Amino acid sequence: VAQEMSTENYVPVQGLLRELHDKMRTLLPNRQDLHSHINDDDIGYSSCTADIIRVLIRSGYLLANYLEAPSRAESTRELLTCLEAFNSRNRDGDGDNAPLTIPYEFETEHLFAVASIAFILQKVELCQMDVSNYKFAHQLAPFIHQVGHEYERSHFRKTHGDYVA
């Protein structure tokens, strides 16, 4: 994906951002007010790394402020700080023609952008796993506990027959 970006082909990275937005929407099915923060039109208009990072910053803020547990949001906020600093320096420049410093010692800004998307995607997937675990623990587990014993007995009887002394 980063190689494609270096040739000014942003279609693959736009696909990653759309995947990110789709996954975020599934975590917020009933929160239309938050869906406005997830704008796919911005993705389609992205034609440089700075555009990609701006879209990622918006998505990251939504993730850190509304979706993640506070203990997990700390690393997302750290990445957002780096993204903002990089994007502002990239946009404003330092006025001294110094080479652009890329956070986390990535070789190119394209690699940094793609790695940042991958990180945010992973964090969204962790949120999805947390939701699934919560549903299992609070909805499905009590039901399994309630009917599990009888199910196991009937399955045992079908497999091995009734025990007669």
mmCIF file of C-alpha atoms in Angstrom:
data_model
loop_
_atom_site.group_PDB
_atom_site.id
_atom_site.type_symbol
_atom_site.label_atom_id
_atom_site.label_comp_id
_atom_site.label_asym_id
_atom_site.label_seq_id
_atom_site.Cartn_x
_atom_site.Cartn_y
_atom_site.Cartn_z
ATOM 1 C CA VAL A 1 0.000 0.000 0.000
ATOM 2 C CA ALA A 2 2.812 2.409 0.885
ATOM 3 C CA GLN A 3 4.513 1.670 -2.440
ATOM 4 C CA GLU A 4 1.292 2.518 -4.255
ATOM 5 C CA MET A 5 1.115 5.794 -2.354
ATOM 6 C CA SER A 6 4.633 6.660 -3.464
ATOM 7 C CA THR A 7 3.431 6.403 -7.072
ATOM 8 C CA GLU A 8 0.490 8.707 -6.239
ATOM 9 C CA ASN A 9 -2.005 5.829 -6.319
ATOM 10 C CA TYR A 10 -4.163 6.359 -3.233
ATOM 11 C CA VAL A 11 -6.866 3.804 -4.066
ATOM 12 C CA PRO A 12 -5.441 1.002 -1.825
ATOM 13 C CA VAL A 13 -5.028 3.285 1.188
ATOM 14 C CA GLN A 14 -8.497 4.702 0.603
ATOM 15 C CA GLY A 15 -9.753 1.113 0.754
ATOM 16 C CA LEU A 16 -8.090 0.658 4.147
ATOM 17 C CA LEU A 17 -9.742 3.824 5.436
ATOM 18 C CA ARG A 18 -13.142 2.674 4.142
ATOM 19 C CA GLU A 19 -12.643 -0.650 5.920
ATOM 20 C CA LEU A 20 -11.806 1.264 9.096
ATOM 21 C CA HIS A 21 -14.931 3.387 8.782
ATOM 22 C CA ASP A 22 -17.126 0.352 8.105
ATOM 23 C CA LYS A 23 -15.826 -1.392 11.218
ATOM 24 C CA MET A 24 -16.364 1.739 13.290
ATOM 25 C CA ARG A 25 -19.954 2.029 12.043
ATOM 26 C CA THR A 26 -20.687 -1.545 13.134
ATOM 27 C CA LEU A 27 -19.642 -0.564 16.646
ATOM 28 C CA LEU A 28 -22.046 2.400 16.517
ATOM 29 C CA PRO A 29 -25.141 1.035 14.773
ATOM 30 C CA ASN A 30 -27.606 3.281 16.599
ATOM 31 C CA ARG A 31 -25.482 6.416 16.994
ATOM 32 C CA GLN A 32 -26.233 8.370 13.844
ATOM 33 C CA ASP A 33 -24.889 11.501 15.545
ATOM 34 C CA LEU A 34 -21.438 9.891 15.606
ATOM 35 C CA HIS A 35 -21.721 8.591 12.046
ATOM 36 C CA SER A 36 -21.306 12.185 10.870
ATOM 37 C CA HIS A 37 -17.710 12.017 12.123
ATOM 38 C CA ILE A 38 -17.110 9.074 9.788
ATOM 39 C CA ASN A 39 -17.293 10.698 6.368
ATOM 40 C CA ASP A 40 -16.396 8.499 3.408
ATOM 41 C CA ASP A 41 -16.484 11.488 1.070
ATOM 42 C CA ASP A 42 -13.306 12.766 2.717
ATOM 43 C CA ILE A 43 -11.630 9.479 1.843
ATOM 44 C CA GLY A 44 -12.477 9.804 -1.834
ATOM 45 C CA TYR A 45 -10.972 13.288 -1.978
ATOM 46 C CA SER A 46 -7.701 12.193 -0.367
ATOM 47 C CA SER A 47 -4.884 12.800 -2.814
ATOM 48 C CA CYS A 48 -1.851 13.146 -0.553
ATOM 49 C CA THR A 49 -0.496 11.795 2.713
ATOM 50 C CA ALA A 50 -1.662 14.866 4.630
ATOM 51 C CA ASP A 51 -5.257 14.225 3.490
ATOM 52 C CA ILE A 52 -5.013 10.593 4.589
ATOM 53 C CA ILE A 53 -3.657 11.615 7.987
ATOM 54 C CA ARG A 54 -6.425 14.214 8.475
ATOM 55 C CA VAL A 55 -9.058 11.514 7.877
ATOM 56 C CA LEU A 56 -7.215 9.201 10.263
ATOM 57 C CA ILE A 57 -7.052 11.874 12.970
ATOM 58 C CA ARG A 58 -10.849 12.304 12.863
ATOM 59 C CA SER A 59 -11.356 8.550 13.039
ATOM 60 C CA GLY A 60 -8.830 8.220 15.847
ATOM 61 C CA TYR A 61 -10.566 10.886 17.913
ATOM 62 C CA LEU A 62 -13.867 9.082 17.550
ATOM 63 C CA LEU A 63 -12.204 5.843 18.595
ATOM 64 C CA ALA A 64 -10.395 7.295 21.617
ATOM 65 C CA ASN A 65 -13.283 9.434 22.870
ATOM 66 C CA TYR A 66 -16.326 7.241 22.222
ATOM 67 C CA LEU A 67 -15.378 3.626 21.552
ATOM 68 C CA GLU A 68 -12.337 2.598 23.540
ATOM 69 C CA ALA A 69 -12.038 1.887 27.206
ATOM 70 C CA PRO A 70 -9.977 4.613 28.910
ATOM 71 C CA SER A 71 -7.129 2.206 29.614
ATOM 72 C CA ARG A 72 -6.843 1.357 25.918
ATOM 73 C CA ALA A 73 -7.339 4.893 24.647
ATOM 74 C CA GLU A 74 -4.004 6.083 26.022
ATOM 75 C CA SER A 75 -1.975 4.577 23.169
ATOM 76 C CA THR A 76 -4.480 5.885 20.617
ATOM 77 C CA ARG A 77 -4.133 9.388 22.033
ATOM 78 C CA GLU A 78 -0.349 9.094 21.860
ATOM 79 C CA LEU A 79 -0.581 8.207 18.170
ATOM 80 C CA LEU A 80 -3.028 11.079 17.581
ATOM 81 C CA THR A 81 -0.542 13.514 19.119
ATOM 82 C CA CYS A 82 2.146 12.254 16.730
ATOM 83 C CA LEU A 83 -0.234 12.428 13.755
ATOM 84 C CA GLU A 84 -1.235 16.002 14.589
ATOM 85 C CA ALA A 85 2.348 17.139 15.095
ATOM 86 C CA PHE A 86 3.448 15.466 11.871
ATOM 87 C CA ASN A 87 0.536 16.860 9.900
ATOM 88 C CA SER A 88 0.992 20.398 11.206
ATOM 89 C CA ARG A 89 4.734 20.359 10.479
ATOM 90 C CA ASN A 90 4.034 18.826 7.071
ATOM 91 C CA ARG A 91 1.456 21.536 6.344
ATOM 92 C CA ASP A 92 3.205 24.542 7.910
ATOM 93 C CA GLY A 93 6.854 23.604 7.538
ATOM 94 C CA ASP A 94 9.546 24.991 9.777
ATOM 95 C CA GLY A 95 10.720 27.617 7.355
ATOM 96 C CA ASP A 96 14.268 26.297 7.464
ATOM 97 C CA ASN A 97 14.029 23.581 4.789
ATOM 98 C CA ALA A 98 14.995 20.999 7.399
ATOM 99 C CA PRO A 99 14.146 17.422 6.455
ATOM 100 C CA LEU A 100 10.790 16.257 7.705
ATOM 101 C CA THR A 101 11.111 14.094 10.818
ATOM 102 C CA ILE A 102 8.815 11.104 10.631
ATOM 103 C CA PRO A 103 7.550 9.764 13.982
ATOM 104 C CA TYR A 104 8.625 6.352 15.208
ATOM 105 C CA GLU A 105 11.590 6.393 12.815
ATOM 106 C CA PHE A 106 9.649 5.203 9.769
ATOM 107 C CA GLU A 107 11.570 5.493 6.524
ATOM 108 C CA THR A 108 8.835 7.304 4.632
ATOM 109 C CA GLU A 109 5.719 9.264 5.452
ATOM 110 C CA HIS A 110 3.743 6.727 3.419
ATOM 111 C CA LEU A 111 4.873 3.893 5.688
ATOM 112 C CA PHE A 112 4.021 5.997 8.731
ATOM 113 C CA ALA A 113 0.514 6.687 7.381
ATOM 114 C CA VAL A 114 -0.161 3.023 6.522
ATOM 115 C CA ALA A 115 1.216 1.798 9.863
ATOM 116 C CA SER A 116 -0.974 4.341 11.666
ATOM 117 C CA ILE A 117 -4.052 3.101 9.805
ATOM 118 C CA ALA A 118 -3.129 -0.485 10.697
ATOM 119 C CA PHE A 119 -2.761 0.488 14.360
ATOM 120 C CA ILE A 120 -6.158 2.216 14.461
ATOM 121 C CA LEU A 121 -7.724 -0.754 12.622
ATOM 122 C CA GLN A 122 -6.291 -3.095 15.235
ATOM 123 C CA LYS A 123 -7.694 -0.921 18.016
ATOM 124 C CA VAL A 124 -11.164 -0.989 16.406
ATOM 125 C CA GLU A 125 -10.946 -4.780 16.151
ATOM 126 C CA LEU A 126 -10.053 -4.915 19.856
ATOM 127 C CA CYS A 127 -13.189 -2.895 20.576
ATOM 128 C CA GLN A 128 -15.224 -5.363 18.528
ATOM 129 C CA MET A 129 -13.703 -8.216 20.523
ATOM 130 C CA ASP A 130 -14.508 -6.423 23.800
ATOM 131 C CA VAL A 131 -18.135 -6.025 22.709
ATOM 132 C CA SER A 132 -18.321 -9.711 21.753
ATOM 133 C CA ASN A 133 -16.789 -10.778 25.066
ATOM 134 C CA TYR A 134 -19.235 -8.589 26.982
ATOM 135 C CA LYS A 135 -22.202 -10.043 25.100
ATOM 136 C CA PHE A 136 -20.938 -13.551 25.701
ATOM 137 C CA ALA A 137 -20.318 -12.992 29.402
ATOM 138 C CA HIS A 138 -23.566 -11.181 30.110
ATOM 139 C CA GLN A 139 -26.038 -12.663 27.653
ATOM 140 C CA LEU A 140 -24.938 -16.065 26.420
ATOM 141 C CA ALA A 141 -22.999 -17.469 29.387
ATOM 142 C CA PRO A 142 -25.957 -17.386 31.822
ATOM 143 C CA PHE A 143 -28.096 -19.201 29.249
ATOM 144 C CA ILE A 144 -25.425 -21.859 28.696
ATOM 145 C CA HIS A 145 -25.092 -22.304 32.445
ATOM 146 C CA GLN A 146 -28.857 -22.695 32.754
ATOM 147 C CA VAL A 147 -29.363 -25.300 30.016
ATOM 148 C CA GLY A 148 -25.865 -26.752 29.678
ATOM 149 C CA HIS A 149 -26.200 -29.548 32.236
ATOM 150 C CA GLU A 150 -29.300 -31.002 30.628
ATOM 151 C CA TYR A 151 -27.790 -30.677 27.163
ATOM 152 C CA GLU A 152 -24.660 -32.554 28.251
ATOM 153 C CA ARG A 153 -26.739 -35.336 29.828
ATOM 154 C CA SER A 154 -28.897 -35.778 26.743
ATOM 155 C CA HIS A 155 -25.848 -35.758 24.475
ATOM 156 C CA PHE A 156 -24.162 -38.357 26.689
ATOM 157 C CA ARG A 157 -27.282 -40.567 26.592
ATOM 158 C CA LYS A 158 -27.461 -40.330 22.802
ATOM 159 C CA THR A 159 -23.800 -41.242 22.473
ATOM 160 C CA HIS A 160 -23.463 -43.930 25.155
ATOM 161 C CA GLY A 161 -27.038 -44.966 25.972
ATOM 162 C CA ASP A 162 -28.801 -44.911 29.308
ATOM 163 C CA TYR A 163 -26.903 -46.142 32.326
ATOM 164 C CA VAL A 164 -28.757 -49.021 33.949
ATOM 165 C CA ALA A 165 -27.404 -50.631 37.088
#
